[in-house]
Amino acid sequence: MRIRVINPNTTHAMTAAMGEAAQSIAAPGTRIIATQPDSGPASIESHFDEAVAAVGVIDEIIEGEREETDAYVIACFGDPGLLAARELTRAPVIGIAEAAFHMATLISTRFSIVTTLGRTGIIAEHLLAQYGFTHHCRRVRAAEIPVLDLEESGDAALGRIIDESRRARDEDGIGAIVLGCGGMAKLTGEISEAVGLPVVEGVTAAIKLAEALVGLGLGTSKHGDLAFPRPKTFTGHFERYANSSALR
Amino acid sequence: MRIRVINPNTTHAMTAAMGEAAQSIAAPGTRIIATQPDSGPASIESHFDEAVAAVGVIDEIIEGEREETDAYVIACFGDPGLLAARELTRAPVIGIAEAAFHMATLISTRFSIVTTLGRTGIIAEHLLAQYGFTHHCRRVRAAEIPVLDLEESGDAALGRIIDESRRARDEDGIGAIVLGCGGMAKLTGEISEAVGLPVVEGVTAAIKLAEALVGLGLGTSKHGDLAFPRPKTFTGHFERYANSSALR
Amino acid sequence: MRIRVINPNTTHAMTAAMGEAAQSIAAPGTRIIATQPDSGPASIESHFDEAVAAVGVIDEIIEGEREETDAYVIACFGDPGLLAARELTRAPVIGIAEAAFHMATLISTRFSIVTTLGRTGIIAEHLLAQYGFTHHCRRVRAAEIPVLDLEESGDAALGRIIDESRRARDEDGIGAIVLGCGGMAKLTGEISEAVGLPVVEGVTAAIKLAEALVGLGLGTSKHGDLAFPRPKTFTGHFERYANSSALR
Amino acid sequence: MRIRVINPNTTHAMTAAMGEAAQSIAAPGTRIIATQPDSGPASIESHFDEAVAAVGVIDEIIEGEREETDAYVIACFGDPGLLAARELTRAPVIGIAEAAFHMATLISTRFSIVTTLGRTGIIAEHLLAQYGFTHHCRRVRAAEIPVLDLEESGDAALGRIIDESRRARDEDGIGAIVLGCGGMAKLTGEISEAVGLPVVEGVTAAIKLAEALVGLGLGTSKHGDLAFPRPKTFTGHFERYANSSALR
Amino acid sequence: MRIRVINPNTTHAMTAAMGEAAQSIAAPGTRIIATQPDSGPASIESHFDEAVAAVGVIDEIIEGEREETDAYVIACFGDPGLLAARELTRAPVIGIAEAAFHMATLISTRFSIVTTLGRTGIIAEHLLAQYGFTHHCRRVRAAEIPVLDLEESGDAALGRIIDESRRARDEDGIGAIVLGCGGMAKLTGEISEAVGLPVVEGVTAAIKLAEALVGLGLGTSKHGDLAFPRPKTFTGHFERYANSSALR
Amino acid sequence: MRIRVINPNTTHAMTAAMGEAAQSIAAPGTRIIATQPDSGPASIESHFDEAVAAVGVIDEIIEGEREETDAYVIACFGDPGLLAARELTRAPVIGIAEAAFHMATLISTRFSIVTTLGRTGIIAEHLLAQYGFTHHCRRVRAAEIPVLDLEESGDAALGRIIDESRRARDEDGIGAIVLGCGGMAKLTGEISEAVGLPVVEGVTAAIKLAEALVGLGLGTSKHGDLAFPRPKTFTGHFERYANSSALR
């Protein structure tokens, strides 16, 4: 099974780290292809960053379709471009935020999210609402760490995430913590150990959900509103999509 | 990995059929132990049946804990005893209704349920609400087939399920169908082929979710409201639980 | 009128105390029959305890039907087995949590719950959601007292409940308090006096709702999903239900 | 116990009929005082009618307070002036819509409303939402009968209500019907018999809820947002309220 | 364009201040007619005050219809009589609470309300729910200032509103503040400057929405449940409505 | 006042038609600048089309900022890129779907949407949920007309929209219709006349809301989660955003 893990930002170190986390958890027969777009933001911390990154996700799906990928993972906690991506393929496409939410509800009745910057909280709230998990999440907490500091500032960043996670554990009445950034994938073990309750991380969760769907023979429905897009004219930079939208 | 598939009713044929469906989808290293309680209803078609069956589920969890089971599946679409079961173990416990709902939302934006009897629709509605999927389900449809007729009446039952599923496909604006009874596990392929859109069946979905959680090293949270029950006196038929409630 | 007050746990002292509270509030013509199952947990503080207790509730309903009871009250704040119980009789069946919630919304716009252990808060939250009162309840508070300590530790327990109730009054922006355990029935007067706002207790509330329904000639609907369960085979310890499920 | 049944419209025949229905169901010691304002609309079929009628309700509460009434019932299905009325008294005040909704949820999992005119459906929808019962009500149906025709057109009106109720029974997947107008109180028996499932009527339901609250010693909370209104200047026709708002 | 700004209370100073705020923001061609009923409460701080004030609103709409008004604004934050008013005219009718909520959601993802008295918070909560904005409002805060103190106590009142607004800004995770009383209209500039984020005030917001609807040629729908009320008998003080209800 | 009306697709005829509709409704001092991106899809009928179009919207906002635009309108019914656009400017940004929803709720209690293709219904449903209007919309109806056919097939398309709108009027219990595509802007008058109830069209509604906000001195909040994006590296085609994200 080939799973394409798409890092929607352009920071190679994050792609590599998430790829490693993914491969480490993957089933024996699963091959992880960790990729990233050539064009896009170095990190995703706003609606603007997300909107731009969605195009990169689309390009990576189209690229993946050329190689007959079995499943896709969108490895940014805002799940950018998720429904667009689903329209472009028969394979399953899993966002890491949704993956983490689903898994957290299977092992606890209530969870909290510990994310990077407070300003991205609204993105998590909108996703929780769309996916149906508003009432399962007690609180969205931010450690106020820019995404790339997860790469660079090492222990300081880890310390703040652990501190915030402990506050979640002690104050929120929860059973599990969801890590709110793909960049935290490599820290999951340390956080989990320090906090002492189940810590759900989206990249790894998404890999297992992708494997699960492929194992079930289930892919994105092509009946109804996730059918392939109608072919049409695209102009300018996006002329390349005139054909892609007719992929099938 | 050992997954205990608990059929909460006492009909051996269903246990066997669900066990087979489970094993057929399981990963190479997964061993399915399909069981059922000695005591309980032959089928589950009401709140009453469910309440009685929950005790059987509990007994099967306790039995499973003696054998150090890796994960449990509760193989009845009402997910009877799910939260009680989770309190009794560190392993993941997955209900087949929740499993099917989660999987269906990953491959479609909206689904419908095709279940056995109309009177069980309220059980599905309550679960959808508790799990957060009320708005993802367009409609709960009943083929008006008693559960055990799935075993006995064969093609007639299959025909009615397919008819109802086609109506769901054509009228409900959906992308996927969820089968609303564990007894339909063995029919999934035929229904799916006849209807032509993704058909999500709970037993198989639950197996893959259980494998996924075990793969992630995640089990039921013992922090907070799913912690092991406080030890206490039980009387009469249930005296056996005085010790079980202190399992850990 | 005969109202069967079913204590779902097996602690005689609680049965007696709740029976007294019930009789003290009952209309002149109402006779309270306070009972409890022979088999079950000594107190109910988890989903597990609740699932086991639901069987005791069922047995008590079946026993009550032999005596042509006019109404039933399920006297545990989690309303264990409520919908199952309703299926087994034409009489009204009232849970004490729902009774307290309904009454509280008739005399205030918002209320808080003061319950025993924090871990049971999730049970209250699920009931609030199912009954429609999520937005009427500002907060579920726990005095962190095990249920049986209500019997034994007397004034210390009372003091903690009063303290928590005062905090609710002062911090939550509410008009009424709901007591979250049948074991608090005998303390209602003292709490109410100490806190100075309406305190709604479920056992007494349920008695009056039961009398009200009987007075209206209304019983559990036998049209639709609360109809008597379909008769079927039950095995083992539960063989006795093979006939009961055909009660009507 | 003295319960003041306030007909918010000015049609004497309705006041009398609702008073009779109320008295027929009341407990032995309960005395029903059925009243109506001198000023107001002959029937209530719009937001406008309701807003005007609310003043009549207020006047009747103030009148009732002079007589030390034990409880109030607002006998129009839109519950006009309900929260205003509650602010003016320590006694319980029950609206007939809320009363019917509460009772219907205690004997069924889902109900439908059969009301008079389609244009009043929005009033019912808003009340369902405010009280928390949106998901318990499958459908608001209108027999398209003006309120006063219930008085005058007799059998024709009854026939249409029965027809619509039967459609509700057969199409809506419900267990009970709520009658959506106080003017239907006298028809409850005939409708119920013709339709064959529990029919909940608000006037009678409210009487029993009022008796229940009085029996419990519970009245409208004066802590928080239902406290007596702050005394203040009123001008013109409403100068009389300058003192009333200081009632306590 | 003529917009009738109806102050539902009878305090001339507030009418004048709101009229000025309205005119100052109005388009060149817009003429503001600021009025108030002769009869009613001097301020609106409870459900009771609101119910009485709704009649004054109705009278002012009827008066406005004689002059062929282009749009109406109901200038009290509880939007008293809003749907009744809409039934009486083809012109748009805008409440200042709804106006402020709508505008706030167009410039921020989440807002808080700063209102006068805590006891009116429930009115705001009910409106948020009815209009759909429950999740857009983080918190309803009260400065605990009686409405008329806004007129009289000047700087002290302003100071408390600013303090509460700053707490909202710093603690609530919001992008905008909604002022919860028409009496704050004249203070908007000062509050906004002191707090440093967008402050949305309802009177001015409603004027611009009214102008917008008139500019679009849109008025209150007369199809369905906001159609003119059915003509009928009114008695007593309200006899004058017998004809008004047939206005069209 | 300068309002930039951004057609997110690349079809000049639509840009022109929407620009005309906008200018025809604009206030005397308002200048409409109707634009479209150079790069993007010719029409927007899927999540994929929308994700690509969002980049065009961003480019148009950046272009608009160079000219110190007073307000922006995103003229596609899916409101693509709305929150991203808001992050990039202090000016108000209005989507035409949200504009139409807001306006419809001010003149009716319930509305239906008549859109182009059924597959875009899910986009409308997600927006209704996010904006808070799920319960105000009775039904999303599709005339099953591809967007560009609105340009080309003229009367046939108009006829189908009118037919569907009449069905909405007659079956849905609504007071207003919302047109679900910017391409219908030029047809509003004809549809409205043919259907006989208020028809709300988003482009014109958005212009008036934009004028209203500018008139109030309100712009997108820069406090909290709509603040300007943090400056960062962008690579490849999107390198141009490295500076744009620091616009302020």
PDB file of N, CA and C in Angstrom, chain E residues 5-63:
ATOM      1  N   VAL E   5     -37.280  55.622  13.841  1.00  0.00           N
ATOM      2  CA  VAL E   5     -36.521  54.980  14.916  1.00  0.00           C
ATOM      3  C   VAL E   5     -37.400  54.992  16.159  1.00  0.00           C
ATOM      4  N   ILE E   6     -37.851  53.820  16.533  1.00  0.00           N
ATOM      5  CA  ILE E   6     -38.784  53.715  17.658  1.00  0.00           C
ATOM      6  C   ILE E   6     -38.016  53.370  18.928  1.00  0.00           C
ATOM      7  N   ASN E   7     -37.969  54.306  19.839  1.00  0.00           N
ATOM      8  CA  ASN E   7     -37.459  54.006  21.174  1.00  0.00           C
ATOM      9  C   ASN E   7     -38.604  53.353  21.937  1.00  0.00           C
ATOM     10  N   PRO E   8     -38.491  52.094  22.305  1.00  0.00           N
ATOM     11  CA  PRO E   8     -39.630  51.446  22.972  1.00  0.00           C
ATOM     12  C   PRO E   8     -39.853  51.922  24.403  1.00  0.00           C
ATOM     13  N   ASN E   9     -38.916  52.647  24.961  1.00  0.00           N
ATOM     14  CA  ASN E   9     -39.221  53.174  26.293  1.00  0.00           C
ATOM     15  C   ASN E   9     -39.672  54.634  26.173  1.00  0.00           C
ATOM     16  N   THR E  10     -40.005  55.245  27.295  1.00  0.00           N
ATOM     17  CA  THR E  10     -40.640  56.566  27.231  1.00  0.00           C
ATOM     18  C   THR E  10     -39.738  57.695  27.707  1.00  0.00           C
ATOM     19  N   THR E  11     -38.449  57.430  27.741  1.00  0.00           N
ATOM     20  CA  THR E  11     -37.506  58.458  28.204  1.00  0.00           C
ATOM     21  C   THR E  11     -37.055  59.331  27.034  1.00  0.00           C
ATOM     22  N   HIS E  12     -37.537  60.581  27.045  1.00  0.00           N
ATOM     23  CA  HIS E  12     -37.264  61.483  25.919  1.00  0.00           C
ATOM     24  C   HIS E  12     -35.778  61.660  25.642  1.00  0.00           C
ATOM     25  N   ALA E  13     -34.998  61.760  26.688  1.00  0.00           N
ATOM     26  CA  ALA E  13     -33.570  62.007  26.483  1.00  0.00           C
ATOM     27  C   ALA E  13     -32.946  60.875  25.660  1.00  0.00           C
ATOM     28  N   MET E  14     -33.380  59.633  25.934  1.00  0.00           N
ATOM     29  CA  MET E  14     -32.839  58.516  25.159  1.00  0.00           C
ATOM     30  C   MET E  14     -33.309  58.578  23.708  1.00  0.00           C
ATOM     31  N   THR E  15     -34.568  58.915  23.521  1.00  0.00           N
ATOM     32  CA  THR E  15     -35.073  59.039  22.150  1.00  0.00           C
ATOM     33  C   THR E  15     -34.234  60.054  21.378  1.00  0.00           C
ATOM     34  N   ALA E  16     -34.009  61.173  22.023  1.00  0.00           N
ATOM     35  CA  ALA E  16     -33.264  62.241  21.353  1.00  0.00           C
ATOM     36  C   ALA E  16     -31.832  61.800  21.049  1.00  0.00           C
ATOM     37  N   ALA E  17     -31.192  61.172  22.023  1.00  0.00           N
ATOM     38  CA  ALA E  17     -29.799  60.762  21.832  1.00  0.00           C
ATOM     39  C   ALA E  17     -29.690  59.700  20.739  1.00  0.00           C
ATOM     40  N   MET E  18     -30.627  58.760  20.738  1.00  0.00           N
ATOM     41  CA  MET E  18     -30.576  57.726  19.701  1.00  0.00           C
ATOM     42  C   MET E  18     -30.917  58.323  18.339  1.00  0.00           C
ATOM     43  N   GLY E  19     -31.832  59.269  18.318  1.00  0.00           N
ATOM     44  CA  GLY E  19     -32.165  59.941  17.060  1.00  0.00           C
ATOM     45  C   GLY E  19     -30.954  60.666  16.489  1.00  0.00           C
ATOM     46  N   GLU E  20     -30.219  61.321  17.376  1.00  0.00           N
ATOM     47  CA  GLU E  20     -29.015  62.033  16.922  1.00  0.00           C
ATOM     48  C   GLU E  20     -27.973  61.065  16.382  1.00  0.00           C
ATOM     49  N   ALA E  21     -27.741  59.994  17.134  1.00  0.00           N
ATOM     50  CA  ALA E  21     -26.764  59.005  16.676  1.00  0.00           C
ATOM     51  C   ALA E  21     -27.190  58.463  15.313  1.00  0.00           C
ATOM     52  N   ALA E  22     -28.484  58.225  15.168  1.00  0.00           N
ATOM     53  CA  ALA E  22     -29.000  57.692  13.909  1.00  0.00           C
ATOM     54  C   ALA E  22     -28.801  58.690  12.771  1.00  0.00           C
ATOM     55  N   GLN E  23     -29.177  59.942  13.020  1.00  0.00           N
ATOM     56  CA  GLN E  23     -29.069  60.932  11.945  1.00  0.00           C
ATOM     57  C   GLN E  23     -27.618  61.147  11.561  1.00  0.00           C
ATOM     58  N   SER E  24     -26.736  61.095  12.541  1.00  0.00           N
ATOM     59  CA  SER E  24     -25.321  61.367  12.257  1.00  0.00           C
ATOM     60  C   SER E  24     -24.711  60.333  11.315  1.00  0.00           C
ATOM     61  N   ILE E  25     -25.295  59.154  11.303  1.00  0.00           N
ATOM     62  CA  ILE E  25     -24.737  58.066  10.496  1.00  0.00           C
ATOM     63  C   ILE E  25     -25.523  57.859   9.200  1.00  0.00           C
ATOM     64  N   ALA E  26     -26.686  58.507   9.112  1.00  0.00           N
ATOM     65  CA  ALA E  26     -27.585  58.240   7.993  1.00  0.00           C
ATOM     66  C   ALA E  26     -27.040  58.790   6.672  1.00  0.00           C
ATOM     67  N   ALA E  27     -27.488  58.182   5.586  1.00  0.00           N
ATOM     68  CA  ALA E  27     -27.108  58.652   4.259  1.00  0.00           C
ATOM     69  C   ALA E  27     -27.733  60.031   4.022  1.00  0.00           C
ATOM     70  N   PRO E  28     -27.157  60.787   3.101  1.00  0.00           N
ATOM     71  CA  PRO E  28     -27.657  62.146   2.861  1.00  0.00           C
ATOM     72  C   PRO E  28     -29.185  62.192   2.668  1.00  0.00           C
ATOM     73  N   GLY E  29     -29.734  61.297   1.914  1.00  0.00           N
ATOM     74  CA  GLY E  29     -31.168  61.364   1.639  1.00  0.00           C
ATOM     75  C   GLY E  29     -32.073  60.763   2.711  1.00  0.00           C
ATOM     76  N   THR E  30     -31.493  60.322   3.794  1.00  0.00           N
ATOM     77  CA  THR E  30     -32.292  59.644   4.814  1.00  0.00           C
ATOM     78  C   THR E  30     -32.757  60.617   5.890  1.00  0.00           C
ATOM     79  N   ARG E  31     -34.054  60.587   6.160  1.00  0.00           N
ATOM     80  CA  ARG E  31     -34.561  61.423   7.252  1.00  0.00           C
ATOM     81  C   ARG E  31     -34.958  60.503   8.403  1.00  0.00           C
ATOM     82  N   ILE E  32     -34.392  60.766   9.581  1.00  0.00           N
ATOM     83  CA  ILE E  32     -34.678  59.971  10.770  1.00  0.00           C
ATOM     84  C   ILE E  32     -35.849  60.597  11.531  1.00  0.00           C
ATOM     85  N   ILE E  33     -36.854  59.822  11.807  1.00  0.00           N
ATOM     86  CA  ILE E  33     -37.943  60.269  12.681  1.00  0.00           C
ATOM     87  C   ILE E  33     -37.822  59.463  13.977  1.00  0.00           C
ATOM     88  N   ALA E  34     -37.309  60.065  15.009  1.00  0.00           N
ATOM     89  CA  ALA E  34     -37.113  59.362  16.286  1.00  0.00           C
ATOM     90  C   ALA E  34     -38.352  59.579  17.144  1.00  0.00           C
ATOM     91  N   THR E  35     -38.955  58.492  17.552  1.00  0.00           N
ATOM     92  CA  THR E  35     -40.198  58.614  18.310  1.00  0.00           C
ATOM     93  C   THR E  35     -40.179  57.681  19.507  1.00  0.00           C
ATOM     94  N   GLN E  36     -41.230  57.794  20.275  1.00  0.00           N
ATOM     95  CA  GLN E  36     -41.395  56.909  21.427  1.00  0.00           C
ATOM     96  C   GLN E  36     -42.880  56.842  21.735  1.00  0.00           C
ATOM     97  N   PRO E  37     -43.313  55.768  22.341  1.00  0.00           N
ATOM     98  CA  PRO E  37     -44.730  55.691  22.694  1.00  0.00           C
ATOM     99  C   PRO E  37     -45.046  56.637  23.848  1.00  0.00           C
ATOM    100  N   ASP E  38     -46.315  57.012  23.956  1.00  0.00           N
ATOM    101  CA  ASP E  38     -46.761  57.808  25.105  1.00  0.00           C
ATOM    102  C   ASP E  38     -46.866  56.932  26.348  1.00  0.00           C
ATOM    103  N   SER E  39     -47.187  55.666  26.107  1.00  0.00           N
ATOM    104  CA  SER E  39     -47.447  54.764  27.229  1.00  0.00           C
ATOM    105  C   SER E  39     -46.366  53.702  27.295  1.00  0.00           C
ATOM    106  N   GLY E  40     -45.859  53.480  28.488  1.00  0.00           N
ATOM    107  CA  GLY E  40     -44.870  52.414  28.608  1.00  0.00           C
ATOM    108  C   GLY E  40     -43.876  52.690  29.710  1.00  0.00           C
ATOM    109  N   PRO E  41     -42.864  51.829  29.834  1.00  0.00           N
ATOM    110  CA  PRO E  41     -41.878  51.945  30.906  1.00  0.00           C
ATOM    111  C   PRO E  41     -40.794  52.965  30.547  1.00  0.00           C
ATOM    112  N   ALA E  42     -40.227  53.561  31.570  1.00  0.00           N
ATOM    113  CA  ALA E  42     -39.177  54.552  31.362  1.00  0.00           C
ATOM    114  C   ALA E  42     -37.871  53.922  30.894  1.00  0.00           C
ATOM    115  N   SER E  43     -37.718  52.654  31.154  1.00  0.00           N
ATOM    116  CA  SER E  43     -36.541  51.928  30.668  1.00  0.00           C
ATOM    117  C   SER E  43     -36.929  50.455  30.579  1.00  0.00           C
ATOM    118  N   ILE E  44     -36.117  49.665  29.913  1.00  0.00           N
ATOM    119  CA  ILE E  44     -36.477  48.263  29.673  1.00  0.00           C
ATOM    120  C   ILE E  44     -35.365  47.378  30.197  1.00  0.00           C
ATOM    121  N   GLU E  45     -35.667  46.673  31.267  1.00  0.00           N
ATOM    122  CA  GLU E  45     -34.637  45.912  31.964  1.00  0.00           C
ATOM    123  C   GLU E  45     -35.143  44.549  32.419  1.00  0.00           C
ATOM    124  N   SER E  46     -36.215  44.081  31.840  1.00  0.00           N
ATOM    125  CA  SER E  46     -36.788  42.798  32.255  1.00  0.00           C
ATOM    126  C   SER E  46     -37.736  42.326  31.156  1.00  0.00           C
ATOM    127  N   HIS E  47     -38.142  41.071  31.250  1.00  0.00           N
ATOM    128  CA  HIS E  47     -39.152  40.552  30.332  1.00  0.00           C
ATOM    129  C   HIS E  47     -40.466  41.305  30.482  1.00  0.00           C
ATOM    130  N   PHE E  48     -40.775  41.685  31.707  1.00  0.00           N
ATOM    131  CA  PHE E  48     -42.007  42.430  31.976  1.00  0.00           C
ATOM    132  C   PHE E  48     -41.967  43.785  31.255  1.00  0.00           C
ATOM    133  N   ASP E  49     -40.891  44.542  31.476  1.00  0.00           N
ATOM    134  CA  ASP E  49     -40.761  45.834  30.793  1.00  0.00           C
ATOM    135  C   ASP E  49     -40.884  45.641  29.280  1.00  0.00           C
ATOM    136  N   GLU E  50     -40.262  44.591  28.804  1.00  0.00           N
ATOM    137  CA  GLU E  50     -40.278  44.328  27.359  1.00  0.00           C
ATOM    138  C   GLU E  50     -41.672  44.033  26.826  1.00  0.00           C
ATOM    139  N   ALA E  51     -42.412  43.227  27.566  1.00  0.00           N
ATOM    140  CA  ALA E  51     -43.749  42.865  27.106  1.00  0.00           C
ATOM    141  C   ALA E  51     -44.629  44.106  27.030  1.00  0.00           C
ATOM    142  N   VAL E  52     -44.497  44.983  28.023  1.00  0.00           N
ATOM    143  CA  VAL E  52     -45.292  46.210  28.001  1.00  0.00           C
ATOM    144  C   VAL E  52     -44.835  47.103  26.852  1.00  0.00           C
ATOM    145  N   ALA E  53     -43.536  47.208  26.681  1.00  0.00           N
ATOM    146  CA  ALA E  53     -42.992  48.080  25.644  1.00  0.00           C
ATOM    147  C   ALA E  53     -43.392  47.626  24.246  1.00  0.00           C
ATOM    148  N   ALA E  54     -43.628  46.332  24.080  1.00  0.00           N
ATOM    149  CA  ALA E  54     -43.972  45.828  22.745  1.00  0.00           C
ATOM    150  C   ALA E  54     -45.250  46.476  22.223  1.00  0.00           C
ATOM    151  N   VAL E  55     -46.165  46.790  23.129  1.00  0.00           N
ATOM    152  CA  VAL E  55     -47.390  47.463  22.697  1.00  0.00           C
ATOM    153  C   VAL E  55     -47.074  48.863  22.182  1.00  0.00           C
ATOM    154  N   GLY E  56     -46.171  49.532  22.862  1.00  0.00           N
ATOM    155  CA  GLY E  56     -45.762  50.838  22.386  1.00  0.00           C
ATOM    156  C   GLY E  56     -45.126  50.755  21.002  1.00  0.00           C
ATOM    157  N   VAL E  57     -44.339  49.728  20.782  1.00  0.00           N
ATOM    158  CA  VAL E  57     -43.726  49.531  19.468  1.00  0.00           C
ATOM    159  C   VAL E  57     -44.812  49.363  18.408  1.00  0.00           C
ATOM    160  N   ILE E  58     -45.798  48.555  18.732  1.00  0.00           N
ATOM    161  CA  ILE E  58     -46.906  48.331  17.791  1.00  0.00           C
ATOM    162  C   ILE E  58     -47.595  49.653  17.462  1.00  0.00           C
ATOM    163  N   ASP E  59     -47.879  50.450  18.465  1.00  0.00           N
ATOM    164  CA  ASP E  59     -48.536  51.726  18.220  1.00  0.00           C
ATOM    165  C   ASP E  59     -47.695  52.620  17.311  1.00  0.00           C
ATOM    166  N   GLU E  60     -46.420  52.578  17.530  1.00  0.00           N
ATOM    167  CA  GLU E  60     -45.532  53.404  16.716  1.00  0.00           C
ATOM    168  C   GLU E  60     -45.444  52.892  15.275  1.00  0.00           C
ATOM    169  N   ILE E  61     -45.553  51.594  15.095  1.00  0.00           N
ATOM    170  CA  ILE E  61     -45.572  51.062  13.723  1.00  0.00           C
ATOM    171  C   ILE E  61     -46.858  51.513  13.032  1.00  0.00           C
ATOM    172  N   ILE E  62     -47.965  51.391  13.733  1.00  0.00           N
ATOM    173  CA  ILE E  62     -49.253  51.794  13.139  1.00  0.00           C
ATOM    174  C   ILE E  62     -49.222  53.282  12.786  1.00  0.00           C
ATOM    175  N   GLU E  63     -48.692  54.054  13.690  1.00  0.00           N
ATOM    176  CA  GLU E  63     -48.529  55.488  13.414  1.00  0.00           C
ATOM    177  C   GLU E  63     -47.640  55.693  12.180  1.00  0.00           C
TER     178      GLU E  63
END
